[in-house]
Amino acid sequence: MNSLPLPTFSIPGLPPWVSLSLVFLDLFIRLITIFWLPYNRKPIVALGWLMAIFLIPYVGFLGFLVFGSSHLPRYRRMRQSIMNDVMRDALPEDSPVVGSNIQLSEVARVAANLNYRLGSLPMVSGNSFTLHRDNHEAMLLLADEIDKAQTYVHFEFYIASLDEATRPLWESLVRAHQRGVRVHVLIDHIGSRRYKGYWALKKLLNESGISWHLMLPLQPHKGQWQRPDLRNHRKIVVIDGRLAFSGSQNAIHRAYNVARNDARGMHWLDLSFTARGPVVEELNAAFVSDWYSETKELLIEEIDPSLSTAHGGALAQVVPSGPGFETENNLRLINHLIYNAERRILICSPYFVPEETLLQALTNAALSNIDVTVIVTEKGDQFLANMGQRSYYEQLLRAGIKIQAYPGPTVLHAKFMLIDDEMALIGSSNMDPRSFSLNLEISTFIVDGAVVDAVEEVANDYLTCTKEIRYNEWIMRPHRLKMIENVCRLTSSLL
């Protein structure tokens, strides 16, 4: 009686023992990842990585090793934790709202409690804000303020470049350094180096003697390594503790130094602000924390933790977020505000890829007859993000959410949210998984009717240019576009 032949495992061109070893390694990887990978991850993220590993085992597994962790290295998280404790201990009182006779709605008070618990910075009164819509004008105004600096200037940007638009800004920093002002500069390594003007900027900073560092540098030969797409997306300038600048714009020409962009009018349109009052020290605390994370140097002489408040003015609270924290600080605040809106929600975000909890919060609000409007850019500069966000439009429109598309070639890059008539959130954070989980972001939560009115005026100007996306027209778009959008949507699950 003939016995059945034993199965063989053979890969053409390789010895049998190598083929067998690869097969067993493949099985081992699959088994290990099933039991280990889902730990402490969102189910959809874990499922996305499992699919990648099972469909393309070795490539998928290597991709997971490089991009699978959304946390910064342990030592950086420890430094963030230390800074949180330092900030709390230095406050005049351990309270989420600092000051007396402060009148807050219950929604705003709970939001302040949430932000304080997660980010260690309280809500403070006595602030004033000035909005800036034009990128180049904002940098010229900032250069004028830096020329008035007497003690220190803290300067932090995701993208920084030396070009015709930013030269006055950098020259003002050099002048400040030359007259004895302590100038500290942080720029994101990967965010900045891909743009023309980066190497010229490095040369200028090195020759000037200004104290500067790269944020989250990828330099394995120096032992500097983390997940490559964990980036510091913050934009902060603080001058003498008297004035702060923050918002969505980077320190670069509005065409991002790409001649093709400039030729066809592809310019970035941002919204930033200057602030005065106690909130300046909160933005300063975020910078000092980032400087400490990069250098282990605590700029103790350049921060005033007393947060003395004044009566009147706007109530404000800085909300730092990112992979240095244990949870998604910005997303938790956004969801809280959406669930407690009573009349209207207005969101402006260039990259709008709502993850599951945000999608549910927004559609719940719209289904509850709350007016929900989302302003997006019609043609973004990032193909995957732009096509991925389009895949959500049908579901949003069906729930009754109004989507307004700002026409190209302009890239509407402003990032803000308005809730009813008293609350605004302005900063660097997009409404997408990257800003919630992978980027260090900075947002400012403001409770003030006048600021809301000023931001709403900006939004209304945008809306005069936008085109409303209508459900009946949207569902008739070509099937080939739907297929591309759905494929791009899958990439968000790996974040």
GROMACS .gro file of C-alpha atoms in nm:
model
  495
    1MET     CA    1   0.000   0.000   0.000
    2ASN     CA    2   0.150   0.331  -0.106
    3SER     CA    3   0.170   0.598   0.163
    4LEU     CA    4   0.062   0.955   0.091
    5PRO     CA    5   0.352   1.188   0.018
    6LEU     CA    6   0.439   1.438   0.290
    7PRO     CA    7   0.371   1.801   0.204
    8THR     CA    8   0.677   2.001   0.107
    9PHE     CA    9   0.747   2.367   0.148
   10SER     CA   10   0.970   2.509  -0.116
   11ILE     CA   11   1.037   2.859  -0.242
   12PRO     CA   12   1.200   2.864  -0.586
   13GLY     CA   13   1.566   2.957  -0.567
   14LEU     CA   14   1.603   2.880  -0.196
   15PRO     CA   15   1.727   2.562  -0.022
   16PRO     CA   16   1.445   2.356   0.135
   17TRP     CA   17   1.558   2.429   0.491
   18VAL     CA   18   1.547   2.805   0.425
   19SER     CA   19   1.199   2.775   0.272
   20LEU     CA   20   1.077   2.575   0.571
   21SER     CA   21   1.229   2.825   0.814
   22LEU     CA   22   1.053   3.115   0.639
   23VAL     CA   23   0.720   2.933   0.649
   24PHE     CA   24   0.751   2.868   1.023
   25LEU     CA   25   0.867   3.227   1.082
   26ASP     CA   26   0.561   3.350   0.893
   27LEU     CA   27   0.332   3.133   1.108
   28PHE     CA   28   0.510   3.247   1.424
   29ILE     CA   29   0.471   3.617   1.331
   30ARG     CA   30   0.100   3.570   1.261
   31LEU     CA   31   0.033   3.389   1.588
   32ILE     CA   32   0.231   3.634   1.797
   33THR     CA   33   0.066   3.939   1.644
   34ILE     CA   34  -0.285   3.801   1.697
   35PHE     CA   35  -0.226   3.777   2.073
   36TRP     CA   36   0.005   4.075   2.122
   37LEU     CA   37  -0.082   4.346   1.871
   38PRO     CA   38  -0.440   4.431   1.989
   39TYR     CA   39  -0.317   4.519   2.340
   40ASN     CA   40  -0.406   4.881   2.429
   41ARG     CA   41  -0.495   4.970   2.070
   42LYS     CA   42  -0.822   5.076   1.916
   43PRO     CA   43  -0.984   4.770   1.755
   44ILE     CA   44  -0.991   4.930   1.409
   45VAL     CA   45  -0.620   5.016   1.433
   46ALA     CA   46  -0.531   4.666   1.549
   47LEU     CA   47  -0.743   4.515   1.272
   48GLY     CA   48  -0.575   4.733   1.010
   49TRP     CA   49  -0.228   4.620   1.115
   50LEU     CA   50  -0.334   4.256   1.137
   51MET     CA   51  -0.468   4.275   0.782
   52ALA     CA   52  -0.139   4.427   0.662
   53ILE     CA   53   0.066   4.159   0.838
   54PHE     CA   54  -0.151   3.871   0.714
   55LEU     CA   55  -0.170   3.993   0.356
   56ILE     CA   56   0.197   4.094   0.320
   57PRO     CA   57   0.358   3.920   0.619
   58TYR     CA   58   0.720   4.034   0.622
   59VAL     CA   59   0.661   4.381   0.477
   60GLY     CA   60   0.357   4.433   0.701
   61PHE     CA   61   0.547   4.323   1.011
   62LEU     CA   62   0.845   4.547   0.933
   63GLY     CA   63   0.603   4.834   0.872
   64PHE     CA   64   0.446   4.768   1.212
   65LEU     CA   65   0.786   4.768   1.386
   66VAL     CA   66   0.862   5.109   1.236
   67PHE     CA   67   0.518   5.275   1.245
   68GLY     CA   68   0.312   5.061   1.484
   69SER     CA   69   0.371   5.248   1.810
   70SER     CA   70   0.195   5.582   1.854
   71HIS     CA   71   0.397   5.662   2.167
   72LEU     CA   72   0.713   5.864   2.199
   73PRO     CA   73   1.014   5.690   2.357
   74ARG     CA   74   0.976   5.624   2.729
   75TYR     CA   75   1.233   5.886   2.831
   76ARG     CA   76   1.041   6.158   2.647
   77ARG     CA   77   0.713   6.058   2.807
   78MET     CA   78   0.884   6.069   3.145
   79ARG     CA   79   1.005   6.423   3.075
   80GLN     CA   80   0.650   6.526   2.981
   81SER     CA   81   0.521   6.374   3.305
   82ILE     CA   82   0.788   6.562   3.502
   83MET     CA   83   0.690   6.890   3.336
   84ASN     CA   84   0.322   6.826   3.413
   85ASP     CA   85   0.411   6.786   3.781
   86VAL     CA   86   0.633   7.096   3.775
   87MET     CA   87   0.353   7.307   3.627
   88ARG     CA   88   0.093   7.182   3.875
   89ASP     CA   89   0.322   7.234   4.175
   90ALA     CA   90   0.407   7.587   4.066
   91LEU     CA   91   0.048   7.706   4.031
   92PRO     CA   92  -0.083   7.944   4.298
   93GLU     CA   93  -0.375   7.707   4.358
   94ASP     CA   94  -0.452   7.351   4.251
   95SER     CA   95  -0.768   7.435   4.062
   96PRO     CA   96  -0.886   7.395   3.701
   97VAL     CA   97  -1.006   7.758   3.708
   98VAL     CA   98  -0.770   8.019   3.853
   99GLY     CA   99  -0.918   8.347   3.971
  100SER     CA  100  -1.218   8.472   4.166
  101ASN     CA  101  -1.569   8.571   4.059
  102ILE     CA  102  -1.539   8.380   3.733
  103GLN     CA  103  -1.874   8.296   3.578
  104LEU     CA  104  -1.868   7.984   3.362
  105SER     CA  105  -2.141   7.775   3.210
  106GLU     CA  106  -2.151   7.416   3.332
  107VAL     CA  107  -2.026   7.292   2.994
  108ALA     CA  108  -1.725   7.525   3.001
  109ARG     CA  109  -1.648   7.443   3.364
  110VAL     CA  110  -1.649   7.069   3.297
  111ALA     CA  111  -1.430   7.128   2.989
  112ALA     CA  112  -1.184   7.323   3.206
  113ASN     CA  113  -1.177   7.036   3.457
  114LEU     CA  114  -1.108   6.788   3.175
  115ASN     CA  115  -0.830   6.998   3.023
  116TYR     CA  116  -0.665   7.055   3.360
  117ARG     CA  117  -0.672   6.686   3.446
  118LEU     CA  118  -0.515   6.591   3.112
  119GLY     CA  119  -0.283   6.883   3.033
  120SER     CA  120  -0.211   7.035   3.377
  121LEU     CA  121  -0.291   7.392   3.269
  122PRO     CA  122  -0.588   7.579   3.423
  123MET     CA  123  -0.838   7.822   3.275
  124VAL     CA  124  -0.740   8.183   3.344
  125SER     CA  125  -0.916   8.518   3.301
  126GLY     CA  126  -0.796   8.860   3.190
  127ASN     CA  127  -0.682   8.773   2.836
  128SER     CA  128  -0.713   8.953   2.503
  129PHE     CA  129  -0.677   8.812   2.151
  130THR     CA  130  -0.606   8.960   1.808
  131LEU     CA  131  -0.666   8.742   1.503
  132HIS     CA  132  -0.436   8.734   1.200
  133ARG     CA  133  -0.563   8.614   0.862
  134ASP     CA  134  -0.269   8.700   0.633
  135ASN     CA  135   0.040   8.481   0.680
  136HIS     CA  136   0.297   8.731   0.557
  137GLU     CA  137   0.149   9.026   0.746
  138ALA     CA  138   0.141   8.816   1.063
  139MET     CA  139   0.513   8.744   1.034
  140LEU     CA  140   0.594   9.112   0.983
  141LEU     CA  141   0.390   9.203   1.292
  142LEU     CA  142   0.568   8.930   1.485
  143ALA     CA  143   0.908   9.064   1.371
  144ASP     CA  144   0.811   9.410   1.502
  145GLU     CA  145   0.721   9.262   1.841
  146ILE     CA  146   1.047   9.066   1.856
  147ASP     CA  147   1.235   9.392   1.795
  148LYS     CA  148   1.078   9.515   2.122
  149ALA     CA  149   1.192   9.207   2.319
  150GLN     CA  150   1.404   9.279   2.627
  151THR     CA  151   1.449   8.949   2.807
  152TYR     CA  152   1.369   8.640   2.599
  153VAL     CA  153   1.203   8.509   2.285
  154HIS     CA  154   1.076   8.152   2.255
  155PHE     CA  155   1.015   8.043   1.896
  156GLU     CA  156   0.872   7.703   1.792
  157PHE     CA  157   0.738   7.593   1.452
  158TYR     CA  158   0.661   7.267   1.275
  159ILE     CA  159   0.784   7.406   0.941
  160ALA     CA  160   1.046   7.680   0.929
  161SER     CA  161   1.235   7.814   0.630
  162LEU     CA  162   1.447   8.109   0.527
  163ASP     CA  163   1.283   8.283   0.231
  164GLU     CA  164   1.170   8.628   0.119
  165ALA     CA  165   0.862   8.619   0.343
  166THR     CA  166   1.033   8.491   0.658
  167ARG     CA  167   1.365   8.678   0.631
  168PRO     CA  168   1.239   8.981   0.833
  169LEU     CA  169   1.130   8.740   1.107
  170TRP     CA  170   1.467   8.562   1.128
  171GLU     CA  171   1.657   8.888   1.108
  172SER     CA  172   1.458   9.022   1.403
  173LEU     CA  173   1.556   8.714   1.603
  174VAL     CA  174   1.924   8.766   1.514
  175ARG     CA  175   1.902   9.132   1.620
  176ALA     CA  176   1.740   9.029   1.948
  177HIS     CA  177   2.021   8.781   2.014
  178GLN     CA  178   2.285   9.042   1.933
  179ARG     CA  179   2.144   9.288   2.187
  180GLY     CA  180   2.152   9.028   2.464
  181VAL     CA  181   1.798   8.889   2.453
  182ARG     CA  182   1.788   8.514   2.526
  183VAL     CA  183   1.654   8.355   2.207
  184HIS     CA  184   1.556   7.987   2.192
  185VAL     CA  185   1.438   7.827   1.868
  186LEU     CA  186   1.278   7.486   1.805
  187ILE     CA  187   1.191   7.354   1.459
  188ASP     CA  188   1.062   7.010   1.365
  189HIS     CA  189   1.327   6.804   1.189
  190ILE     CA  190   1.121   6.619   0.927
  191GLY     CA  191   0.856   6.890   0.895
  192SER     CA  192   1.113   7.153   0.795
  193ARG     CA  193   1.390   6.973   0.607
  194ARG     CA  194   1.181   6.886   0.302
  195TYR     CA  195   1.131   7.252   0.208
  196LYS     CA  196   1.357   7.486   0.016
  197GLY     CA  197   1.522   7.729   0.254
  198TYR     CA  198   1.581   7.478   0.536
  199TRP     CA  199   1.956   7.444   0.483
  200ALA     CA  200   1.996   7.820   0.444
  201LEU     CA  201   1.809   7.862   0.773
  202LYS     CA  202   2.037   7.614   0.951
  203LYS     CA  203   2.339   7.807   0.825
  204LEU     CA  204   2.195   8.138   0.947
  205LEU     CA  205   2.110   8.000   1.291
  206ASN     CA  206   2.450   7.835   1.334
  207GLU     CA  207   2.639   8.147   1.229
  208SER     CA  208   2.425   8.377   1.445
  209GLY     CA  209   2.495   8.190   1.768
  210ILE     CA  210   2.123   8.161   1.850
  211SER     CA  211   2.042   7.865   2.075
  212TRP     CA  212   1.835   7.629   1.861
  213HIS     CA  213   1.743   7.261   1.835
  214LEU     CA  214   1.562   7.022   1.606
  215MET     CA  215   1.244   6.868   1.747
  216LEU     CA  216   1.204   6.490   1.732
  217PRO     CA  217   1.519   6.449   1.520
  218LEU     CA  218   1.565   6.132   1.318
  219GLN     CA  219   1.939   6.077   1.345
  220PRO     CA  220   2.004   5.709   1.422
  221HIS     CA  221   2.381   5.762   1.412
  222LYS     CA  222   2.335   5.991   1.715
  223GLY     CA  223   2.095   5.753   1.890
  224GLN     CA  224   1.796   5.975   1.807
  225TRP     CA  225   1.511   5.760   1.682
  226GLN     CA  226   1.135   5.720   1.722
  227ARG     CA  227   0.848   5.645   1.490
  228PRO     CA  228   0.932   5.870   1.190
  229ASP     CA  229   0.586   6.023   1.155
  230LEU     CA  230   0.553   6.126   1.520
  231ARG     CA  231   0.603   6.499   1.471
  232ASN     CA  232   0.584   6.823   1.670
  233HIS     CA  233   0.316   7.021   1.485
  234ARG     CA  234   0.297   7.312   1.730
  235LYS     CA  235   0.334   7.681   1.645
  236ILE     CA  236   0.427   7.900   1.942
  237VAL     CA  237   0.610   8.229   1.990
  238VAL     CA  238   0.640   8.393   2.333
  239ILE     CA  239   0.805   8.732   2.389
  240ASP     CA  240   0.907   8.839   2.741
  241GLY     CA  241   0.597   8.672   2.886
  242ARG     CA  242   0.393   8.972   2.766
  243LEU     CA  243   0.276   8.846   2.426
  244ALA     CA  244   0.226   8.507   2.261
  245PHE     CA  245   0.154   8.396   1.906
  246SER     CA  246  -0.008   8.067   1.803
  247GLY     CA  247  -0.244   7.918   1.547
  248SER     CA  248  -0.222   7.724   1.224
  249GLN     CA  249   0.048   7.896   1.020
  250ASN     CA  250   0.408   7.788   0.975
  251ALA     CA  251   0.716   8.008   0.939
  252ILE     CA  252   0.741   7.983   0.561
  253HIS     CA  253   0.624   8.161   0.245
  254ARG     CA  254   0.252   8.113   0.181
  255ALA     CA  255   0.335   7.905  -0.131
  256TYR     CA  256   0.569   7.683   0.074
  257ASN     CA  257   0.865   7.775  -0.149
  258VAL     CA  258   0.737   7.570  -0.442
  259ALA     CA  259   0.755   7.770  -0.765
  260ARG     CA  260   0.472   7.567  -0.920
  261ASN     CA  261   0.245   7.652  -0.627
  262ASP     CA  262   0.318   8.020  -0.659
  263ALA     CA  263   0.266   8.020  -1.035
  264ARG     CA  264  -0.082   7.872  -1.013
  265GLY     CA  265  -0.187   8.068  -0.704
  266MET     CA  266  -0.171   7.774  -0.465
  267HIS     CA  267  -0.128   7.967  -0.141
  268TRP     CA  268  -0.199   7.859   0.217
  269LEU     CA  269  -0.462   8.059   0.404
  270ASP     CA  270  -0.425   8.042   0.782
  271LEU     CA  271  -0.572   8.179   1.101
  272SER     CA  272  -0.343   8.268   1.389
  273PHE     CA  273  -0.360   8.500   1.689
  274THR     CA  274  -0.156   8.708   1.928
  275ALA     CA  275  -0.257   8.693   2.292
  276ARG     CA  276  -0.190   8.901   2.600
  277GLY     CA  277  -0.266   8.810   2.958
  278PRO     CA  278  -0.205   8.504   3.177
  279VAL     CA  279  -0.264   8.264   2.886
  280VAL     CA  280   0.074   8.380   2.749
  281GLU     CA  281   0.247   8.193   3.032
  282GLU     CA  282   0.049   7.879   2.949
  283LEU     CA  283   0.175   7.886   2.590
  284ASN     CA  284   0.518   7.957   2.735
  285ALA     CA  285   0.487   7.649   2.956
  286ALA     CA  286   0.422   7.438   2.646
  287PHE     CA  287   0.738   7.574   2.484
  288VAL     CA  288   0.946   7.523   2.798
  289SER     CA  289   0.817   7.166   2.817
  290ASP     CA  290   0.921   7.099   2.455
  291TRP     CA  291   1.261   7.260   2.512
  292TYR     CA  292   1.314   7.041   2.818
  293SER     CA  293   1.212   6.731   2.621
  294GLU     CA  294   1.470   6.806   2.351
  295THR     CA  295   1.758   6.936   2.563
  296LYS     CA  296   1.705   6.833   2.930
  297GLU     CA  297   1.747   7.205   3.006
  298LEU     CA  298   1.474   7.365   3.216
  299LEU     CA  299   1.438   7.735   3.135
  300ILE     CA  300   1.336   7.818   3.488
  301GLU     CA  301   1.431   8.187   3.462
  302GLU     CA  302   1.211   8.234   3.157
  303ILE     CA  303   0.877   8.125   3.296
  304ASP     CA  304   0.645   8.278   3.554
  305PRO     CA  305   0.409   8.014   3.695
  306SER     CA  306   0.216   8.254   3.918
  307LEU     CA  307  -0.051   8.306   3.648
  308SER     CA  308  -0.177   8.625   3.807
  309THR     CA  309  -0.522   8.690   3.668
  310ALA     CA  310  -0.716   9.007   3.608
  311HIS     CA  311  -1.089   9.067   3.616
  312GLY     CA  312  -1.260   9.090   3.282
  313GLY     CA  313  -1.118   8.992   2.949
  314ALA     CA  314  -1.145   8.654   2.786
  315LEU     CA  315  -1.125   8.324   2.971
  316ALA     CA  316  -0.871   8.094   2.810
  317GLN     CA  317  -0.692   7.764   2.865
  318VAL     CA  318  -0.409   7.608   2.665
  319VAL     CA  319  -0.459   7.243   2.570
  320PRO     CA  320  -0.136   7.059   2.485
  321SER     CA  321  -0.179   6.715   2.328
  322GLY     CA  322   0.015   6.445   2.150
  323PRO     CA  323   0.200   6.115   2.195
  324GLY     CA  324   0.379   6.245   2.504
  325PHE     CA  325   0.049   6.219   2.692
  326GLU     CA  326  -0.135   5.904   2.793
  327THR     CA  327  -0.455   5.995   2.611
  328GLU     CA  328  -0.583   6.209   2.322
  329ASN     CA  329  -0.634   6.538   2.504
  330ASN     CA  330  -0.762   6.739   2.208
  331LEU     CA  331  -1.004   6.472   2.088
  332ARG     CA  332  -1.157   6.431   2.434
  333LEU     CA  333  -1.217   6.807   2.459
  334ILE     CA  334  -1.363   6.828   2.108
  335ASN     CA  335  -1.603   6.540   2.171
  336HIS     CA  336  -1.712   6.689   2.504
  337LEU     CA  337  -1.791   7.023   2.340
  338ILE     CA  338  -1.980   6.862   2.052
  339TYR     CA  339  -2.193   6.645   2.280
  340ASN     CA  340  -2.286   6.951   2.487
  341ALA     CA  341  -2.359   7.195   2.206
  342GLU     CA  342  -2.708   7.341   2.219
  343ARG     CA  343  -2.744   7.548   1.903
  344ARG     CA  344  -2.459   7.523   1.653
  345ILE     CA  345  -2.119   7.369   1.580
  346LEU     CA  346  -1.886   7.519   1.321
  347ILE     CA  347  -1.560   7.344   1.232
  348CYS     CA  348  -1.285   7.453   0.995
  349SER     CA  349  -1.013   7.199   0.920
  350PRO     CA  350  -0.802   7.137   0.608
  351TYR     CA  351  -0.763   6.769   0.691
  352PHE     CA  352  -1.096   6.636   0.812
  353VAL     CA  353  -1.081   6.261   0.867
  354PRO     CA  354  -1.309   6.196   1.167
  355GLU     CA  355  -1.223   5.888   1.366
  356GLU     CA  356  -1.508   5.678   1.506
  357THR     CA  357  -1.589   5.872   1.824
  358LEU     CA  358  -1.578   6.210   1.650
  359LEU     CA  359  -1.791   6.083   1.363
  360GLN     CA  360  -2.052   5.957   1.608
  361ALA     CA  361  -2.050   6.282   1.807
  362LEU     CA  362  -2.098   6.497   1.496
  363THR     CA  363  -2.373   6.285   1.341
  364ASN     CA  364  -2.552   6.263   1.678
  365ALA     CA  365  -2.547   6.643   1.701
  366ALA     CA  366  -2.685   6.686   1.349
  367LEU     CA  367  -2.954   6.424   1.408
  368SER     CA  368  -3.051   6.621   1.721
  369ASN     CA  369  -3.128   6.927   1.504
  370ILE     CA  370  -2.812   7.112   1.602
  371ASP     CA  371  -2.673   7.319   1.313
  372VAL     CA  372  -2.341   7.151   1.220
  373THR     CA  373  -2.123   7.307   0.950
  374VAL     CA  374  -1.782   7.182   0.842
  375ILE     CA  375  -1.554   7.398   0.624
  376VAL     CA  376  -1.291   7.199   0.433
  377THR     CA  377  -1.045   7.278   0.157
  378GLU     CA  378  -1.162   7.157  -0.183
  379LYS     CA  379  -0.822   7.043  -0.306
  380GLY     CA  380  -0.573   6.968  -0.032
  381ASP     CA  381  -0.200   6.933  -0.075
  382GLN     CA  382  -0.196   6.573   0.053
  383PHE     CA  383  -0.357   6.317  -0.176
  384LEU     CA  384  -0.424   6.039   0.079
  385ALA     CA  385  -0.575   6.273   0.337
  386ASN     CA  386  -0.781   6.462   0.080
  387MET     CA  387  -0.924   6.149  -0.082
  388GLY     CA  388  -0.969   5.974   0.252
  389GLN     CA  389  -1.177   6.257   0.398
  390ARG     CA  390  -1.404   6.259   0.093
  391SER     CA  391  -1.506   5.903   0.179
  392TYR     CA  392  -1.681   6.036   0.493
  393TYR     CA  393  -1.886   6.305   0.320
  394GLU     CA  394  -2.179   6.083   0.226
  395GLN     CA  395  -2.232   5.966   0.584
  396LEU     CA  396  -2.200   6.321   0.718
  397LEU     CA  397  -2.436   6.467   0.459
  398ARG     CA  398  -2.695   6.197   0.520
  399ALA     CA  399  -2.703   6.294   0.888
  400GLY     CA  400  -2.772   6.657   0.798
  401ILE     CA  401  -2.424   6.805   0.836
  402LYS     CA  402  -2.347   7.091   0.597
  403ILE     CA  403  -2.009   7.061   0.422
  404GLN     CA  404  -1.865   7.375   0.264
  405ALA     CA  405  -1.563   7.335   0.032
  406TYR     CA  406  -1.322   7.627  -0.003
  407PRO     CA  407  -1.219   7.642  -0.369
  408GLY     CA  408  -0.870   7.574  -0.497
  409PRO     CA  409  -0.604   7.652  -0.576
  410THR     CA  410  -0.600   7.814  -0.230
  411VAL     CA  411  -0.537   7.568   0.053
  412LEU     CA  412  -0.757   7.674   0.345
  413HIS     CA  413  -0.529   7.576   0.634
  414ALA     CA  414  -0.711   7.745   0.925
  415LYS     CA  415  -0.805   7.519   1.217
  416PHE     CA  416  -1.078   7.623   1.457
  417MET     CA  417  -1.410   7.522   1.610
  418LEU     CA  418  -1.699   7.731   1.743
  419ILE     CA  419  -1.959   7.599   1.986
  420ASP     CA  420  -2.278   7.803   2.032
  421ASP     CA  421  -2.204   8.170   2.110
  422GLU     CA  422  -1.943   8.148   2.385
  423MET     CA  423  -1.673   7.888   2.312
  424ALA     CA  424  -1.395   7.870   2.055
  425LEU     CA  425  -1.101   7.637   2.000
  426ILE     CA  426  -0.811   7.766   1.788
  427GLY     CA  427  -0.474   7.611   1.725
  428SER     CA  428  -0.256   7.375   1.524
  429SER     CA  429  -0.474   7.064   1.546
  430ASN     CA  430  -0.653   6.918   1.246
  431MET     CA  431  -0.961   6.697   1.280
  432ASP     CA  432  -0.786   6.374   1.186
  433PRO     CA  433  -0.620   6.074   1.353
  434ARG     CA  434  -0.273   6.217   1.292
  435SER     CA  435  -0.344   6.529   1.498
  436PHE     CA  436  -0.524   6.328   1.766
  437SER     CA  437  -0.265   6.052   1.810
  438LEU     CA  438   0.065   6.117   1.631
  439ASN     CA  439   0.137   6.491   1.636
  440LEU     CA  440   0.225   6.712   1.930
  441GLU     CA  441  -0.039   6.982   1.898
  442ILE     CA  442  -0.130   7.301   2.080
  443SER     CA  443  -0.484   7.437   2.101
  444THR     CA  444  -0.630   7.729   2.293
  445PHE     CA  445  -0.978   7.693   2.442
  446ILE     CA  446  -1.143   8.035   2.471
  447VAL     CA  447  -1.466   8.124   2.648
  448ASP     CA  448  -1.559   8.472   2.533
  449GLY     CA  449  -1.841   8.606   2.318
  450ALA     CA  450  -1.625   8.876   2.154
  451VAL     CA  451  -1.361   8.623   2.042
  452VAL     CA  452  -1.633   8.391   1.910
  453ASP     CA  453  -1.778   8.682   1.712
  454ALA     CA  454  -1.435   8.765   1.566
  455VAL     CA  455  -1.372   8.405   1.461
  456GLU     CA  456  -1.725   8.381   1.320
  457GLU     CA  457  -1.655   8.689   1.106
  458VAL     CA  458  -1.355   8.507   0.960
  459ALA     CA  459  -1.567   8.196   0.900
  460ASN     CA  460  -1.837   8.401   0.728
  461ASP     CA  461  -1.576   8.547   0.494
  462TYR     CA  462  -1.467   8.194   0.408
  463LEU     CA  463  -1.829   8.091   0.351
  464THR     CA  464  -1.879   8.363   0.091
  465CYS     CA  465  -1.623   8.178  -0.122
  466THR     CA  466  -1.719   7.818  -0.051
  467LYS     CA  467  -1.939   7.581  -0.245
  468GLU     CA  468  -2.182   7.366  -0.049
  469ILE     CA  469  -2.154   6.994  -0.117
  470ARG     CA  470  -2.506   6.856  -0.159
  471TYR     CA  471  -2.602   6.498  -0.085
  472ASN     CA  472  -2.794   6.427  -0.408
  473GLU     CA  473  -2.507   6.553  -0.621
  474TRP     CA  474  -2.235   6.391  -0.414
  475ILE     CA  475  -2.368   6.036  -0.435
  476MET     CA  476  -2.366   6.062  -0.815
  477ARG     CA  477  -1.988   6.106  -0.840
  478PRO     CA  478  -1.806   5.843  -1.052
  479HIS     CA  479  -1.751   5.496  -0.906
  480ARG     CA  480  -1.379   5.512  -0.980
  481LEU     CA  481  -1.353   5.809  -0.741
  482LYS     CA  482  -1.545   5.621  -0.473
  483MET     CA  483  -1.304   5.328  -0.506
  484ILE     CA  484  -1.000   5.555  -0.468
  485GLU     CA  485  -1.156   5.731  -0.169
  486ASN     CA  486  -1.232   5.400   0.004
  487VAL     CA  487  -0.877   5.271  -0.046
  488CYS     CA  488  -0.737   5.596   0.093
  489ARG     CA  489  -0.978   5.572   0.386
  490LEU     CA  490  -0.820   5.241   0.487
  491THR     CA  491  -0.485   5.410   0.552
  492SER     CA  492  -0.635   5.603   0.844
  493SER     CA  493  -0.696   5.275   1.028
  494LEU     CA  494  -0.321   5.216   1.050
  495LEU     CA  495  -0.272   5.535   1.252
   0.00000   0.00000   0.00000
